[in-house]
Amino acid sequence: MNNFVYDVGMPFTISTLVSFEEEIKKSRFQAIAVPVENEQAVKDFLEAYKDMSTTHQCWAWKIGNQLRFNDDGEPSGTAGRPILATIEGNELTNVLVLVNRWYGGVKLGTGGLVRAYGGCAGKCLLLAEKIELIEKKQVAFSCLFNEWAIFQYELNQQKIEYLEEYTADGVNILAWLQLDQIASISLKIRDMTRGRVSLKVLDEEVKP
C-alpha cells in the first residue's frame, strides 16, 4: 500500500466516479474521473477500464505529491499533460482522469488535441463533487479475544477502517484514524485494558 504525506493545508478530492462524453470533429472523447488512494488503485482502475475498441486511452493522476500522465500514442504533450493540468487547475489530489478517444478520421493537430483532451477532462471534473481530503494516520494495537468485540464495535460505530489479524494470544489491529480520533481511541484502549495496552501511532504511515 502506498501512502502519502501532504504539504498543502486543505487538499480536496472528488467524492465519486463521474464521466463526460463529447464529439469533436468526428472523434468521440470520453472522460472518466475517479478518486484513488494509491498507485495500486490506479493500476486496478486502468486495468478494469481497458477498452480495445478505443484509438487512445490517455490518462493522468495525482496523489499527494506524486503524479503521472500518459499520452498513449498521441503526440508527446498533447494528451496526458493537459489532463493533468485540469486536475491541478481544479486544485485536486487523489484523482485519476482517463480520457478515451475513438478516432473519427479528421486530424485535430497538436493544438486541437491539447484543447480536446484538456477540455474533455475539465468538463468531466466540473461534474464532480469536490470534498475535503481528511488526513488519517495508521495506528496499531493488540488486544485479547474477549476485548476485541468491544473494540470492533467502537471502530465500526465511528466508521474507522481497520485490518485484524488473529494470533494465538489475541488480535492485532491496524487502523486508520483521523487526527482528532487518536486521543479518544487511545484513552478507550488504555481504559479497557487497564493500561496493559497502548495505541501506537505509526508516524511514517499517512493514508489519505
mmCIF file of N, CA, C and O in Angstrom, residues 79-117:
data_model
loop_
_atom_site.group_PDB
_atom_site.id
_atom_site.type_symbol
_atom_site.label_atom_id
_atom_site.label_comp_id
_atom_site.label_asym_id
_atom_site.label_seq_id
_atom_site.Cartn_x
_atom_site.Cartn_y
_atom_site.Cartn_z
ATOM 1 N N ALA A 79 -1.840 15.128 -24.652
ATOM 2 C CA ALA A 79 -2.969 14.438 -24.011
ATOM 3 C C ALA A 79 -2.799 14.340 -22.492
ATOM 4 O O ALA A 79 -3.541 14.945 -21.727
ATOM 5 N N GLY A 80 -1.822 13.543 -22.050
ATOM 6 C CA GLY A 80 -1.648 13.328 -20.612
ATOM 7 C C GLY A 80 -1.384 14.606 -19.835
ATOM 8 O O GLY A 80 -1.983 14.843 -18.781
ATOM 9 N N ARG A 81 -0.499 15.438 -20.362
ATOM 10 C CA ARG A 81 -0.162 16.674 -19.640
ATOM 11 C C ARG A 81 -1.353 17.630 -19.543
ATOM 12 O O ARG A 81 -1.600 18.193 -18.465
ATOM 13 N N PRO A 82 -2.132 17.846 -20.622
ATOM 14 C CA PRO A 82 -3.319 18.695 -20.489
ATOM 15 C C PRO A 82 -4.350 18.129 -19.500
ATOM 16 O O PRO A 82 -5.035 18.891 -18.812
ATOM 17 N N ILE A 83 -4.459 16.790 -19.447
ATOM 18 C CA ILE A 83 -5.372 16.177 -18.470
ATOM 19 C C ILE A 83 -4.890 16.484 -17.058
ATOM 20 O O ILE A 83 -5.672 16.868 -16.181
ATOM 21 N N LEU A 84 -3.579 16.309 -16.822
ATOM 22 C CA LEU A 84 -3.012 16.620 -15.507
ATOM 23 C C LEU A 84 -3.228 18.093 -15.152
ATOM 24 O O LEU A 84 -3.533 18.425 -13.997
ATOM 25 N N ALA A 85 -3.092 18.963 -16.149
ATOM 26 C CA ALA A 85 -3.272 20.396 -15.902
ATOM 27 C C ALA A 85 -4.681 20.711 -15.396
ATOM 28 O O ALA A 85 -4.869 21.604 -14.573
ATOM 29 N N THR A 86 -5.671 19.949 -15.868
ATOM 30 C CA THR A 86 -7.038 20.187 -15.386
ATOM 31 C C THR A 86 -7.205 19.726 -13.946
ATOM 32 O O THR A 86 -7.937 20.345 -13.175
ATOM 33 N N ILE A 87 -6.513 18.636 -13.581
ATOM 34 C CA ILE A 87 -6.564 18.161 -12.189
ATOM 35 C C ILE A 87 -5.952 19.218 -11.268
ATOM 36 O O ILE A 87 -6.545 19.599 -10.254
ATOM 37 N N GLU A 88 -4.766 19.700 -11.656
ATOM 38 C CA GLU A 88 -4.082 20.698 -10.828
ATOM 39 C C GLU A 88 -4.813 22.031 -10.863
ATOM 40 O O GLU A 88 -4.855 22.750 -9.857
ATOM 41 N N GLY A 89 -5.393 22.368 -12.003
ATOM 42 C CA GLY A 89 -6.132 23.623 -12.116
ATOM 43 C C GLY A 89 -7.366 23.653 -11.226
ATOM 44 O O GLY A 89 -7.798 24.724 -10.777
ATOM 45 N N ASN A 90 -7.928 22.477 -10.958
ATOM 46 C CA ASN A 90 -9.077 22.369 -10.054
ATOM 47 C C ASN A 90 -8.641 22.150 -8.605
ATOM 48 O O ASN A 90 -9.481 21.909 -7.743
ATOM 49 N N GLU A 91 -7.314 22.208 -8.375
ATOM 50 C CA GLU A 91 -6.731 22.046 -7.031
ATOM 51 C C GLU A 91 -7.177 20.736 -6.386
ATOM 52 O O GLU A 91 -7.579 20.687 -5.219
ATOM 53 N N LEU A 92 -7.083 19.667 -7.169
ATOM 54 C CA LEU A 92 -7.491 18.352 -6.697
ATOM 55 C C LEU A 92 -6.290 17.443 -6.504
ATOM 56 O O LEU A 92 -5.248 17.619 -7.124
ATOM 57 N N THR A 93 -6.446 16.467 -5.637
ATOM 58 C CA THR A 93 -5.454 15.418 -5.462
ATOM 59 C C THR A 93 -6.208 14.108 -5.262
ATOM 60 O O THR A 93 -7.431 14.100 -5.112
ATOM 61 N N ASN A 94 -5.464 12.986 -5.286
ATOM 62 C CA ASN A 94 -6.078 11.657 -5.180
ATOM 63 C C ASN A 94 -7.154 11.472 -6.245
ATOM 64 O O ASN A 94 -8.264 11.011 -5.969
ATOM 65 N N VAL A 95 -6.813 11.865 -7.466
ATOM 66 C CA VAL A 95 -7.742 11.793 -8.590
ATOM 67 C C VAL A 95 -7.031 11.212 -9.809
ATOM 68 O O VAL A 95 -5.883 11.558 -10.097
ATOM 69 N N LEU A 96 -7.725 10.327 -10.504
ATOM 70 C CA LEU A 96 -7.285 9.803 -11.791
ATOM 71 C C LEU A 96 -8.313 10.220 -12.837
ATOM 72 O O LEU A 96 -9.521 10.079 -12.609
ATOM 73 N N VAL A 97 -7.842 10.754 -13.964
ATOM 74 C CA VAL A 97 -8.738 11.066 -15.080
ATOM 75 C C VAL A 97 -8.251 10.300 -16.307
ATOM 76 O O VAL A 97 -7.099 10.445 -16.730
ATOM 77 N N LEU A 98 -9.140 9.472 -16.837
ATOM 78 C CA LEU A 98 -8.877 8.709 -18.059
ATOM 79 C C LEU A 98 -9.705 9.323 -19.187
ATOM 80 O O LEU A 98 -10.903 9.567 -19.011
ATOM 81 N N VAL A 99 -9.058 9.608 -20.324
ATOM 82 C CA VAL A 99 -9.802 10.119 -21.482
ATOM 83 C C VAL A 99 -9.619 9.150 -22.646
ATOM 84 O O VAL A 99 -8.502 8.955 -23.142
ATOM 85 N N ASN A 100 -10.718 8.539 -23.045
ATOM 86 C CA ASN A 100 -10.722 7.626 -24.186
ATOM 87 C C ASN A 100 -11.025 8.398 -25.470
ATOM 88 O O ASN A 100 -11.849 9.317 -25.468
ATOM 89 N N ARG A 101 -10.346 8.014 -26.558
ATOM 90 C CA ARG A 101 -10.639 8.633 -27.849
ATOM 91 C C ARG A 101 -10.888 7.564 -28.892
ATOM 92 O O ARG A 101 -10.124 6.597 -29.011
ATOM 93 N N TRP A 102 -11.981 7.720 -29.622
ATOM 94 C CA TRP A 102 -12.259 6.912 -30.788
ATOM 95 C C TRP A 102 -12.075 7.809 -32.006
ATOM 96 O O TRP A 102 -12.846 8.747 -32.221
ATOM 97 N N TYR A 103 -11.027 7.551 -32.786
ATOM 98 C CA TYR A 103 -10.671 8.426 -33.906
ATOM 99 C C TYR A 103 -11.748 8.398 -34.982
ATOM 100 O O TYR A 103 -12.229 7.335 -35.393
ATOM 101 N N GLY A 104 -12.114 9.598 -35.449
ATOM 102 C CA GLY A 104 -13.199 9.701 -36.422
ATOM 103 C C GLY A 104 -12.763 10.042 -37.825
ATOM 104 O O GLY A 104 -13.601 10.298 -38.700
ATOM 105 N N GLY A 105 -11.443 10.078 -38.073
ATOM 106 C CA GLY A 105 -10.977 10.297 -39.435
ATOM 107 C C GLY A 105 -10.487 11.704 -39.737
ATOM 108 O O GLY A 105 -9.943 11.960 -40.801
ATOM 109 N N VAL A 106 -10.680 12.636 -38.803
ATOM 110 C CA VAL A 106 -10.221 14.013 -39.003
ATOM 111 C C VAL A 106 -9.114 14.313 -37.999
ATOM 112 O O VAL A 106 -9.336 14.218 -36.789
ATOM 113 N N LYS A 107 -7.927 14.671 -38.482
ATOM 114 C CA LYS A 107 -6.819 15.002 -37.580
ATOM 115 C C LYS A 107 -7.066 16.353 -36.922
ATOM 116 O O LYS A 107 -7.523 17.299 -37.573
ATOM 117 N N LEU A 108 -6.744 16.435 -35.626
ATOM 118 C CA LEU A 108 -7.006 17.661 -34.868
ATOM 119 C C LEU A 108 -5.792 18.578 -34.789
ATOM 120 O O LEU A 108 -5.928 19.750 -34.463
ATOM 121 N N GLY A 109 -4.599 18.060 -35.058
ATOM 122 C CA GLY A 109 -3.389 18.866 -34.875
ATOM 123 C C GLY A 109 -3.028 18.925 -33.403
ATOM 124 O O GLY A 109 -3.851 18.630 -32.533
ATOM 125 N N THR A 110 -1.801 19.348 -33.106
ATOM 126 C CA THR A 110 -1.364 19.337 -31.707
ATOM 127 C C THR A 110 -2.197 20.280 -30.836
ATOM 128 O O THR A 110 -2.614 19.907 -29.733
ATOM 129 N N GLY A 111 -2.456 21.467 -31.319
ATOM 130 C CA GLY A 111 -3.261 22.410 -30.540
ATOM 131 C C GLY A 111 -4.671 21.901 -30.324
ATOM 132 O O GLY A 111 -5.243 22.038 -29.230
ATOM 133 N N GLY A 112 -5.235 21.288 -31.352
ATOM 134 C CA GLY A 112 -6.577 20.734 -31.238
ATOM 135 C C GLY A 112 -6.645 19.582 -30.258
ATOM 136 O O GLY A 112 -7.623 19.442 -29.512
ATOM 137 N N LEU A 113 -5.590 18.759 -30.240
ATOM 138 C CA LEU A 113 -5.545 17.640 -29.300
ATOM 139 C C LEU A 113 -5.458 18.134 -27.859
ATOM 140 O O LEU A 113 -6.146 17.622 -26.969
ATOM 141 N N VAL A 114 -4.601 19.124 -27.632
ATOM 142 C CA VAL A 114 -4.468 19.694 -26.288
ATOM 143 C C VAL A 114 -5.823 20.217 -25.802
ATOM 144 O O VAL A 114 -6.243 19.949 -24.672
ATOM 145 N N ARG A 115 -6.511 20.942 -26.677
ATOM 146 C CA ARG A 115 -7.819 21.500 -26.301
ATOM 147 C C ARG A 115 -8.854 20.396 -26.086
ATOM 148 O O ARG A 115 -9.678 20.477 -25.174
ATOM 149 N N ALA A 116 -8.788 19.365 -26.918
ATOM 150 C CA ALA A 116 -9.777 18.282 -26.823
ATOM 151 C C ALA A 116 -9.592 17.472 -25.537
ATOM 152 O O ALA A 116 -10.556 17.254 -24.792
ATOM 153 N N TYR A 117 -8.369 17.042 -25.282
ATOM 154 C CA TYR A 117 -8.128 16.223 -24.091
ATOM 155 C C TYR A 117 -8.296 17.033 -22.809
ATOM 156 O O TYR A 117 -8.953 16.606 -21.859
#
